[in-house]
């Protein structure tokens, strides 16, 4: 199991993070400057923190108090950097074989070559791809070569730095599925960093959201979206965040007067300044003439600001005047006028509304 306590103050970054990871994939997610890549650099030994203890089970990699700093090449860690850092003059097979320890001579070279081909095969790359240089491979193929090279050392821990950031939009979807399959195949605990919560949802078993050098919340992505610990986590996870003033209401509900107008209800107990969080897909849209039917207690008058069609889903930007985003099915949007400027009712259940004291 990885155990790490990290402290570093450098430039505008004030990092104070504790981590444990025994199995599966943990995503460190957050905006630029939150300290994500710095954490990876400390763990693999490229960065010396102000204070730190990093250990795998009983094996200490770093302990600033004891003066211990295990060299990069002695740490049982595989690293895939954002731009993969492949040798451009070597084939995919040779790049992977370069990372495999072993004896010299022709027999040793043959064994490293065979193992490199097996690793590339596990990543879904055939003999033809194995013989090509990085410049002759697609972005997704280069990513898998870099992952195979990281696994060549039989690491106890994988570190991935923004694994999909170097890919264009047309490649990213296919490459993300291939990466997910590769991580499952590798069966090595993995820590990846990303600025994209959707990427973290896809690739990781758990997400730790970083805010200003601290872990604001850690857990399964669904829990972070449904019950965010802060307005920052709610916003980062893609939830709508509406600000207002809370006071006790009827039937055990809290009533929130929204800044700029409008009111909503929530079963969460709060008083004073709050951020109300609601997920886009919890919101339904109705004509302003619709009567009050169904169980949705929250009914907010809004105006359409943007409409984006995503297959059988429709993402609708709204102004309350606070901004709000609804994501509805194409069928659900069919009976509502959704041109920019049209008035609509945004409706959602009180139970879909989480309150965060601010």
mmCIF file of C-alpha atoms in Angstrom:
data_model
loop_
_atom_site.group_PDB
_atom_site.id
_atom_site.type_symbol
_atom_site.label_atom_id
_atom_site.label_comp_id
_atom_site.label_asym_id
_atom_site.label_seq_id
_atom_site.Cartn_x
_atom_site.Cartn_y
_atom_site.Cartn_z
ATOM 1 C CA UNK A 1 0.000 0.000 0.000
ATOM 2 C CA UNK A 2 1.153 3.517 -0.842
ATOM 3 C CA UNK A 3 1.179 5.956 2.072
ATOM 4 C CA UNK A 4 2.214 9.541 1.468
ATOM 5 C CA UNK A 5 2.182 12.739 3.511
ATOM 6 C CA UNK A 6 3.421 15.650 1.418
ATOM 7 C CA UNK A 7 4.170 19.292 2.263
ATOM 8 C CA UNK A 8 5.587 21.783 -0.220
ATOM 9 C CA UNK A 9 5.430 25.581 -0.505
ATOM 10 C CA UNK A 10 6.845 26.860 -3.764
ATOM 11 C CA UNK A 11 5.865 29.875 -5.810
ATOM 12 C CA UNK A 12 2.113 30.246 -5.486
ATOM 13 C CA UNK A 13 1.583 26.605 -4.512
ATOM 14 C CA UNK A 14 1.002 25.581 -0.889
ATOM 15 C CA UNK A 15 0.684 21.788 -0.977
ATOM 16 C CA UNK A 16 -0.506 19.769 2.043
ATOM 17 C CA UNK A 17 -1.778 16.328 1.043
ATOM 18 C CA UNK A 18 -2.091 12.866 2.608
ATOM 19 C CA UNK A 19 -2.788 9.857 0.385
ATOM 20 C CA UNK A 20 -3.263 6.114 0.690
ATOM 21 C CA UNK A 21 -3.731 3.737 -2.239
ATOM 22 C CA UNK A 22 -3.798 -0.059 -2.078
ATOM 23 C CA UNK A 23 -5.604 -1.077 -5.264
ATOM 24 C CA UNK A 24 -7.558 0.231 -8.235
ATOM 25 C CA UNK A 25 -7.234 3.643 -9.830
ATOM 26 C CA UNK A 26 -7.391 6.946 -7.983
ATOM 27 C CA UNK A 27 -7.750 10.163 -9.983
ATOM 28 C CA UNK A 28 -6.303 13.395 -8.607
ATOM 29 C CA UNK A 29 -8.562 15.921 -10.281
ATOM 30 C CA UNK A 30 -8.498 19.686 -10.188
ATOM 31 C CA UNK A 31 -7.748 22.853 -12.127
ATOM 32 C CA UNK A 32 -4.323 23.966 -13.312
ATOM 33 C CA UNK A 33 -2.105 25.028 -10.418
ATOM 34 C CA UNK A 34 -3.850 22.811 -7.837
ATOM 35 C CA UNK A 35 -0.682 20.699 -7.339
ATOM 36 C CA UNK A 36 -1.620 17.514 -9.228
ATOM 37 C CA UNK A 37 1.538 17.021 -11.282
ATOM 38 C CA UNK A 38 3.739 18.149 -8.378
ATOM 39 C CA UNK A 39 2.341 15.264 -6.313
ATOM 40 C CA UNK A 40 3.273 12.784 -9.044
ATOM 41 C CA UNK A 41 6.786 14.248 -9.292
ATOM 42 C CA UNK A 42 7.274 13.906 -5.528
ATOM 43 C CA UNK A 43 6.051 10.296 -5.521
ATOM 44 C CA UNK A 44 8.369 9.192 -8.335
ATOM 45 C CA UNK A 45 11.324 11.095 -6.836
ATOM 46 C CA UNK A 46 11.710 13.905 -9.381
ATOM 47 C CA UNK A 47 10.721 16.619 -6.881
ATOM 48 C CA UNK A 48 12.066 17.089 -3.357
ATOM 49 C CA UNK A 49 9.340 18.467 -1.068
ATOM 50 C CA UNK A 50 9.849 20.596 2.038
ATOM 51 C CA UNK A 51 8.574 17.765 4.224
ATOM 52 C CA UNK A 52 7.362 14.323 3.228
ATOM 53 C CA UNK A 53 7.072 10.681 4.084
ATOM 54 C CA UNK A 54 6.420 8.350 1.153
ATOM 55 C CA UNK A 55 6.366 4.584 1.678
ATOM 56 C CA UNK A 56 5.121 1.412 0.069
ATOM 57 C CA UNK A 57 4.222 -0.947 2.901
ATOM 58 C CA UNK A 58 7.403 -0.990 5.032
ATOM 59 C CA UNK A 59 9.698 0.273 2.273
ATOM 60 C CA UNK A 60 10.425 3.987 2.749
ATOM 61 C CA UNK A 61 10.977 5.991 -0.461
ATOM 62 C CA UNK A 62 11.158 9.452 1.109
ATOM 63 C CA UNK A 63 11.455 10.700 4.669
ATOM 64 C CA UNK A 64 12.716 14.263 4.937
ATOM 65 C CA UNK A 65 13.089 14.061 8.722
ATOM 66 C CA UNK A 66 15.348 11.000 8.430
ATOM 67 C CA UNK A 67 17.176 12.266 5.344
ATOM 68 C CA UNK A 68 15.894 9.422 3.138
ATOM 69 C CA UNK A 69 15.359 10.050 -0.574
ATOM 70 C CA UNK A 70 15.323 6.922 -2.754
ATOM 71 C CA UNK A 71 16.593 7.688 -6.257
ATOM 72 C CA UNK A 72 14.097 7.729 -9.135
ATOM 73 C CA UNK A 73 15.521 4.607 -10.770
ATOM 74 C CA UNK A 74 15.287 2.636 -7.482
ATOM 75 C CA UNK A 75 11.590 3.292 -6.936
ATOM 76 C CA UNK A 76 9.264 0.511 -8.176
ATOM 77 C CA UNK A 77 7.126 3.040 -10.036
ATOM 78 C CA UNK A 78 6.028 3.245 -13.672
ATOM 79 C CA UNK A 79 5.400 6.751 -15.002
ATOM 80 C CA UNK A 80 3.597 7.911 -18.144
ATOM 81 C CA UNK A 81 4.179 11.602 -18.766
ATOM 82 C CA UNK A 82 1.650 13.844 -20.496
ATOM 83 C CA UNK A 83 3.533 13.839 -23.828
ATOM 84 C CA UNK A 84 4.739 10.228 -23.348
ATOM 85 C CA UNK A 85 8.525 10.994 -23.638
ATOM 86 C CA UNK A 86 9.148 8.204 -26.167
ATOM 87 C CA UNK A 87 12.482 7.999 -27.961
ATOM 88 C CA UNK A 88 11.662 9.193 -31.511
ATOM 89 C CA UNK A 89 14.495 7.214 -33.177
ATOM 90 C CA UNK A 90 13.455 3.871 -31.647
ATOM 91 C CA UNK A 91 10.578 1.601 -32.652
ATOM 92 C CA UNK A 92 7.705 0.956 -30.253
ATOM 93 C CA UNK A 93 9.271 -2.433 -29.455
ATOM 94 C CA UNK A 94 12.666 -0.851 -28.769
ATOM 95 C CA UNK A 95 11.129 1.853 -26.585
ATOM 96 C CA UNK A 96 9.505 -0.780 -24.393
ATOM 97 C CA UNK A 97 12.564 -3.057 -24.347
ATOM 98 C CA UNK A 98 14.669 -0.095 -23.188
ATOM 99 C CA UNK A 99 12.767 -0.139 -19.896
ATOM 100 C CA UNK A 100 13.205 -3.868 -19.267
ATOM 101 C CA UNK A 101 16.071 -4.791 -16.948
ATOM 102 C CA UNK A 102 18.111 -7.815 -17.944
ATOM 103 C CA UNK A 103 21.436 -9.221 -18.925
ATOM 104 C CA UNK A 104 23.318 -8.200 -22.050
ATOM 105 C CA UNK A 105 24.315 -10.287 -25.035
ATOM 106 C CA UNK A 106 22.216 -11.587 -27.877
ATOM 107 C CA UNK A 107 20.199 -13.947 -25.676
ATOM 108 C CA UNK A 108 19.335 -11.135 -23.248
ATOM 109 C CA UNK A 109 18.336 -8.851 -26.098
ATOM 110 C CA UNK A 110 16.091 -11.546 -27.555
ATOM 111 C CA UNK A 111 14.351 -12.071 -24.203
ATOM 112 C CA UNK A 112 13.767 -8.313 -23.779
ATOM 113 C CA UNK A 113 12.397 -8.125 -27.323
ATOM 114 C CA UNK A 114 9.989 -11.001 -26.665
ATOM 115 C CA UNK A 115 8.773 -9.450 -23.410
ATOM 116 C CA UNK A 116 8.336 -6.054 -25.102
ATOM 117 C CA UNK A 117 6.172 -7.678 -27.780
ATOM 118 C CA UNK A 118 4.068 -9.426 -25.123
ATOM 119 C CA UNK A 119 3.535 -6.137 -23.275
ATOM 120 C CA UNK A 120 2.573 -4.342 -26.487
ATOM 121 C CA UNK A 121 0.202 -7.196 -27.290
ATOM 122 C CA UNK A 122 -1.470 -6.734 -23.903
ATOM 123 C CA UNK A 123 -1.964 -3.086 -24.880
ATOM 124 C CA UNK A 124 -3.638 -4.141 -28.158
ATOM 125 C CA UNK A 125 -0.696 -3.348 -30.453
ATOM 126 C CA UNK A 126 0.276 -5.930 -33.076
ATOM 127 C CA UNK A 127 3.689 -6.780 -34.554
ATOM 128 C CA UNK A 128 3.320 -4.171 -37.299
ATOM 129 C CA UNK A 129 2.716 -1.374 -34.769
ATOM 130 C CA UNK A 130 5.559 -2.707 -32.608
ATOM 131 C CA UNK A 131 7.984 -2.137 -35.475
ATOM 132 C CA UNK A 132 6.992 1.477 -36.115
ATOM 133 C CA UNK A 133 8.546 4.599 -34.611
ATOM 134 C CA UNK A 134 6.479 7.008 -32.481
ATOM 135 C CA UNK A 135 6.080 9.477 -35.376
ATOM 136 C CA UNK A 136 4.395 6.719 -37.408
ATOM 137 C CA UNK A 137 1.851 5.898 -34.681
ATOM 138 C CA UNK A 138 -1.431 7.572 -33.755
ATOM 139 C CA UNK A 139 -1.735 9.498 -30.505
ATOM 140 C CA UNK A 140 -3.652 6.632 -28.903
ATOM 141 C CA UNK A 141 -1.036 4.111 -30.032
ATOM 142 C CA UNK A 142 1.794 6.245 -28.619
ATOM 143 C CA UNK A 143 -0.074 6.393 -25.323
ATOM 144 C CA UNK A 144 -0.249 2.583 -25.162
ATOM 145 C CA UNK A 145 3.443 2.249 -26.027
ATOM 146 C CA UNK A 146 4.266 4.605 -23.137
ATOM 147 C CA UNK A 147 2.032 2.567 -20.818
ATOM 148 C CA UNK A 148 3.681 -0.694 -21.939
ATOM 149 C CA UNK A 149 7.110 0.835 -21.251
ATOM 150 C CA UNK A 150 5.952 1.930 -17.773
ATOM 151 C CA UNK A 151 4.775 -1.645 -17.071
ATOM 152 C CA UNK A 152 8.041 -3.133 -18.376
ATOM 153 C CA UNK A 153 9.701 -2.610 -14.969
ATOM 154 C CA UNK A 154 6.936 -4.617 -13.236
ATOM 155 C CA UNK A 155 6.097 -1.606 -11.028
ATOM 156 C CA UNK A 156 4.097 -1.713 -7.823
ATOM 157 C CA UNK A 157 2.514 1.653 -8.691
ATOM 158 C CA UNK A 158 1.580 3.413 -11.940
ATOM 159 C CA UNK A 159 1.579 7.218 -12.218
ATOM 160 C CA UNK A 160 -0.203 8.794 -15.200
ATOM 161 C CA UNK A 161 0.088 12.537 -15.874
ATOM 162 C CA UNK A 162 -2.935 13.845 -17.836
ATOM 163 C CA UNK A 163 -3.083 10.630 -19.920
ATOM 164 C CA UNK A 164 -5.577 11.948 -22.498
ATOM 165 C CA UNK A 165 -4.523 15.610 -22.674
ATOM 166 C CA UNK A 166 -2.134 15.151 -25.616
ATOM 167 C CA UNK A 167 -4.869 13.605 -27.802
ATOM 168 C CA UNK A 168 -7.205 15.431 -30.155
ATOM 169 C CA UNK A 169 -10.960 15.207 -29.669
ATOM 170 C CA UNK A 170 -11.444 12.616 -32.442
ATOM 171 C CA UNK A 171 -8.902 10.261 -30.815
ATOM 172 C CA UNK A 172 -9.735 10.835 -27.144
ATOM 173 C CA UNK A 173 -12.910 8.755 -26.913
ATOM 174 C CA UNK A 174 -11.381 5.660 -28.517
ATOM 175 C CA UNK A 175 -8.112 6.067 -26.615
ATOM 176 C CA UNK A 176 -9.903 6.437 -23.284
ATOM 177 C CA UNK A 177 -11.654 3.096 -23.753
ATOM 178 C CA UNK A 178 -8.347 1.452 -24.724
ATOM 179 C CA UNK A 179 -6.626 2.994 -21.680
ATOM 180 C CA UNK A 180 -9.371 1.768 -19.352
ATOM 181 C CA UNK A 181 -8.981 -1.759 -20.745
ATOM 182 C CA UNK A 182 -5.186 -1.523 -20.367
ATOM 183 C CA UNK A 183 -5.427 -0.406 -16.725
ATOM 184 C CA UNK A 184 -7.753 -3.294 -15.924
ATOM 185 C CA UNK A 185 -5.388 -5.694 -17.662
ATOM 186 C CA UNK A 186 -2.332 -4.322 -15.820
ATOM 187 C CA UNK A 187 -3.815 -4.949 -12.338
ATOM 188 C CA UNK A 188 -1.410 -2.412 -10.823
ATOM 189 C CA UNK A 189 -2.569 0.350 -8.426
ATOM 190 C CA UNK A 190 -2.675 3.559 -10.440
ATOM 191 C CA UNK A 191 -2.653 7.241 -9.562
ATOM 192 C CA UNK A 192 -3.581 9.521 -12.448
ATOM 193 C CA UNK A 193 -3.962 13.277 -12.607
ATOM 194 C CA UNK A 194 -6.473 15.127 -14.737
ATOM 195 C CA UNK A 195 -8.156 18.519 -14.979
ATOM 196 C CA UNK A 196 -11.274 16.857 -16.454
ATOM 197 C CA UNK A 197 -13.837 15.419 -14.015
ATOM 198 C CA UNK A 198 -15.470 13.439 -16.831
ATOM 199 C CA UNK A 199 -12.136 11.766 -17.558
ATOM 200 C CA UNK A 200 -11.764 10.930 -13.871
ATOM 201 C CA UNK A 201 -15.268 9.395 -13.836
ATOM 202 C CA UNK A 202 -14.403 7.198 -16.817
ATOM 203 C CA UNK A 203 -10.974 5.967 -15.734
ATOM 204 C CA UNK A 204 -10.914 5.911 -11.938
ATOM 205 C CA UNK A 205 -12.522 3.944 -9.133
ATOM 206 C CA UNK A 206 -12.205 6.959 -6.817
ATOM 207 C CA UNK A 207 -11.664 10.674 -7.349
ATOM 208 C CA UNK A 208 -9.812 13.083 -5.061
ATOM 209 C CA UNK A 209 -10.595 16.683 -5.936
ATOM 210 C CA UNK A 210 -7.721 19.083 -5.286
ATOM 211 C CA UNK A 211 -8.395 22.696 -4.391
ATOM 212 C CA UNK A 212 -5.503 25.025 -3.639
ATOM 213 C CA UNK A 213 -3.075 22.243 -2.744
ATOM 214 C CA UNK A 214 -5.538 20.393 -0.460
ATOM 215 C CA UNK A 215 -7.828 17.418 -1.053
ATOM 216 C CA UNK A 216 -11.285 18.960 -0.826
ATOM 217 C CA UNK A 217 -13.088 15.602 -1.081
ATOM 218 C CA UNK A 218 -12.327 11.982 -1.991
ATOM 219 C CA UNK A 219 -14.670 9.164 -2.919
ATOM 220 C CA UNK A 220 -16.498 7.514 -5.816
ATOM 221 C CA UNK A 221 -17.366 10.061 -8.490
ATOM 222 C CA UNK A 222 -21.095 9.461 -8.072
ATOM 223 C CA UNK A 223 -20.868 10.362 -4.380
ATOM 224 C CA UNK A 224 -18.929 13.560 -5.104
ATOM 225 C CA UNK A 225 -21.543 14.639 -7.648
ATOM 226 C CA UNK A 226 -24.518 13.732 -5.469
ATOM 227 C CA UNK A 227 -23.170 15.044 -2.151
ATOM 228 C CA UNK A 228 -20.351 17.550 -2.760
ATOM 229 C CA UNK A 229 -18.457 18.723 0.314
ATOM 230 C CA UNK A 230 -18.027 22.261 -1.011
ATOM 231 C CA UNK A 231 -19.259 24.605 -3.707
ATOM 232 C CA UNK A 232 -15.915 24.114 -5.462
ATOM 233 C CA UNK A 233 -16.377 20.321 -5.636
ATOM 234 C CA UNK A 234 -19.957 20.747 -6.854
ATOM 235 C CA UNK A 235 -18.906 23.134 -9.605
ATOM 236 C CA UNK A 236 -15.895 21.031 -10.623
ATOM 237 C CA UNK A 237 -18.006 17.869 -10.826
ATOM 238 C CA UNK A 238 -20.386 19.536 -13.269
ATOM 239 C CA UNK A 239 -23.250 20.304 -10.898
ATOM 240 C CA UNK A 240 -25.125 23.579 -10.988
ATOM 241 C CA UNK A 241 -24.310 25.833 -8.048
ATOM 242 C CA UNK A 242 -26.887 28.463 -7.038
ATOM 243 C CA UNK A 243 -26.175 30.902 -4.228
ATOM 244 C CA UNK A 244 -28.707 32.243 -1.781
ATOM 245 C CA UNK A 245 -29.942 32.682 1.787
ATOM 246 C CA UNK A 246 -31.373 29.692 3.671
ATOM 247 C CA UNK A 247 -33.986 29.626 6.422
ATOM 248 C CA UNK A 248 -36.224 26.923 7.925
ATOM 249 C CA UNK A 249 -39.317 26.128 5.877
ATOM 250 C CA UNK A 250 -42.383 23.951 6.258
ATOM 251 C CA UNK A 251 -42.517 20.149 6.582
ATOM 252 C CA UNK A 252 -38.870 19.860 7.605
ATOM 253 C CA UNK A 253 -37.610 21.497 4.401
ATOM 254 C CA UNK A 254 -35.179 24.392 4.107
ATOM 255 C CA UNK A 255 -36.246 27.363 1.968
ATOM 256 C CA UNK A 256 -33.543 29.174 -0.027
ATOM 257 C CA UNK A 257 -34.065 32.675 -1.419
ATOM 258 C CA UNK A 258 -31.782 32.773 -4.452
ATOM 259 C CA UNK A 259 -29.593 35.764 -5.220
ATOM 260 C CA UNK A 260 -31.240 37.731 -8.011
ATOM 261 C CA UNK A 261 -34.668 36.157 -7.486
ATOM 262 C CA UNK A 262 -36.336 32.767 -7.218
ATOM 263 C CA UNK A 263 -36.725 30.315 -4.391
ATOM 264 C CA UNK A 264 -36.091 26.612 -3.888
ATOM 265 C CA UNK A 265 -36.585 23.897 -1.282
ATOM 266 C CA UNK A 266 -34.237 21.228 0.043
ATOM 267 C CA UNK A 267 -34.420 18.569 2.774
ATOM 268 C CA UNK A 268 -30.869 19.519 3.857
ATOM 269 C CA UNK A 269 -30.735 21.541 7.063
ATOM 270 C CA UNK A 270 -29.002 24.928 6.710
ATOM 271 C CA UNK A 271 -29.312 28.539 7.743
ATOM 272 C CA UNK A 272 -27.710 31.671 6.326
ATOM 273 C CA UNK A 273 -25.519 31.788 3.213
ATOM 274 C CA UNK A 274 -25.559 28.550 1.186
ATOM 275 C CA UNK A 275 -24.644 27.131 -2.193
ATOM 276 C CA UNK A 276 -27.389 24.911 -3.596
ATOM 277 C CA UNK A 277 -26.152 22.092 -5.842
ATOM 278 C CA UNK A 278 -28.303 20.298 -8.431
ATOM 279 C CA UNK A 279 -27.120 18.032 -11.250
ATOM 280 C CA UNK A 280 -28.081 19.011 -14.821
ATOM 281 C CA UNK A 281 -29.873 15.711 -15.499
ATOM 282 C CA UNK A 282 -32.094 16.143 -12.429
ATOM 283 C CA UNK A 283 -33.726 19.161 -14.094
ATOM 284 C CA UNK A 284 -36.787 18.921 -16.338
ATOM 285 C CA UNK A 285 -38.006 21.722 -18.602
ATOM 286 C CA UNK A 286 -41.647 22.734 -19.006
ATOM 287 C CA UNK A 287 -43.524 25.534 -20.766
ATOM 288 C CA UNK A 288 -44.213 28.493 -18.482
ATOM 289 C CA UNK A 289 -47.937 27.811 -18.950
ATOM 290 C CA UNK A 290 -47.689 24.311 -17.443
ATOM 291 C CA UNK A 291 -49.647 23.655 -14.292
ATOM 292 C CA UNK A 292 -48.033 22.256 -11.140
ATOM 293 C CA UNK A 293 -48.033 18.499 -11.734
ATOM 294 C CA UNK A 294 -45.675 15.777 -10.542
ATOM 295 C CA UNK A 295 -43.450 15.713 -7.468
ATOM 296 C CA UNK A 296 -40.997 18.473 -8.400
ATOM 297 C CA UNK A 297 -41.237 21.068 -5.605
ATOM 298 C CA UNK A 298 -38.724 23.436 -7.185
ATOM 299 C CA UNK A 299 -40.053 25.416 -10.165
ATOM 300 C CA UNK A 300 -37.868 28.261 -11.373
ATOM 301 C CA UNK A 301 -38.665 30.656 -14.186
ATOM 302 C CA UNK A 302 -35.723 30.954 -16.539
ATOM 303 C CA UNK A 303 -34.749 32.070 -20.021
ATOM 304 C CA UNK A 304 -32.903 29.929 -22.577
ATOM 305 C CA UNK A 305 -29.363 31.173 -23.288
ATOM 306 C CA UNK A 306 -27.882 28.223 -25.196
ATOM 307 C CA UNK A 307 -28.942 24.888 -26.737
ATOM 308 C CA UNK A 308 -26.521 22.061 -27.584
ATOM 309 C CA UNK A 309 -27.710 18.732 -28.985
ATOM 310 C CA UNK A 310 -25.610 15.717 -27.937
ATOM 311 C CA UNK A 311 -27.048 12.650 -29.665
ATOM 312 C CA UNK A 312 -30.286 11.821 -27.884
ATOM 313 C CA UNK A 313 -29.575 14.401 -25.151
ATOM 314 C CA UNK A 314 -30.085 18.162 -25.194
ATOM 315 C CA UNK A 315 -27.974 20.456 -22.996
ATOM 316 C CA UNK A 316 -29.751 23.742 -22.322
ATOM 317 C CA UNK A 317 -28.165 26.838 -20.805
ATOM 318 C CA UNK A 318 -30.526 28.939 -18.698
ATOM 319 C CA UNK A 319 -30.501 32.263 -16.843
ATOM 320 C CA UNK A 320 -32.481 32.705 -13.603
ATOM 321 C CA UNK A 321 -30.630 35.304 -13.538
ATOM 322 C CA UNK A 322 -27.996 32.974 -11.982
ATOM 323 C CA UNK A 323 -26.784 30.573 -14.685
ATOM 324 C CA UNK A 324 -28.214 27.065 -14.729
ATOM 325 C CA UNK A 325 -27.667 24.094 -17.070
ATOM 326 C CA UNK A 326 -30.247 21.392 -17.727
ATOM 327 C CA UNK A 327 -29.571 18.160 -19.590
ATOM 328 C CA UNK A 328 -32.728 16.487 -20.877
ATOM 329 C CA UNK A 329 -33.605 13.774 -23.382
ATOM 330 C CA UNK A 330 -34.565 14.797 -26.884
ATOM 331 C CA UNK A 331 -38.055 13.438 -26.152
ATOM 332 C CA UNK A 332 -38.243 15.522 -22.975
ATOM 333 C CA UNK A 333 -37.309 18.640 -24.897
ATOM 334 C CA UNK A 334 -39.774 18.052 -27.732
ATOM 335 C CA UNK A 335 -42.741 19.743 -26.055
ATOM 336 C CA UNK A 336 -40.868 22.867 -24.961
ATOM 337 C CA UNK A 337 -39.841 25.907 -27.005
ATOM 338 C CA UNK A 338 -36.049 25.920 -26.740
ATOM 339 C CA UNK A 339 -34.827 28.772 -28.856
ATOM 340 C CA UNK A 340 -32.443 31.285 -27.345
ATOM 341 C CA UNK A 341 -34.483 33.845 -25.421
ATOM 342 C CA UNK A 342 -37.513 31.595 -24.854
ATOM 343 C CA UNK A 343 -38.964 31.501 -21.301
ATOM 344 C CA UNK A 344 -39.193 28.065 -19.630
ATOM 345 C CA UNK A 345 -39.792 26.498 -16.239
ATOM 346 C CA UNK A 346 -36.860 24.571 -14.810
ATOM 347 C CA UNK A 347 -38.274 21.987 -12.410
ATOM 348 C CA UNK A 348 -36.526 19.529 -10.067
ATOM 349 C CA UNK A 349 -37.245 17.700 -6.836
ATOM 350 C CA UNK A 350 -36.372 19.123 -3.448
ATOM 351 C CA UNK A 351 -34.528 15.850 -2.750
ATOM 352 C CA UNK A 352 -32.247 16.528 -5.760
ATOM 353 C CA UNK A 353 -31.064 19.767 -4.146
ATOM 354 C CA UNK A 354 -28.040 19.609 -1.848
ATOM 355 C CA UNK A 355 -27.140 22.557 0.372
ATOM 356 C CA UNK A 356 -23.567 23.527 1.267
ATOM 357 C CA UNK A 357 -22.982 26.112 3.966
ATOM 358 C CA UNK A 358 -20.735 28.941 2.706
#
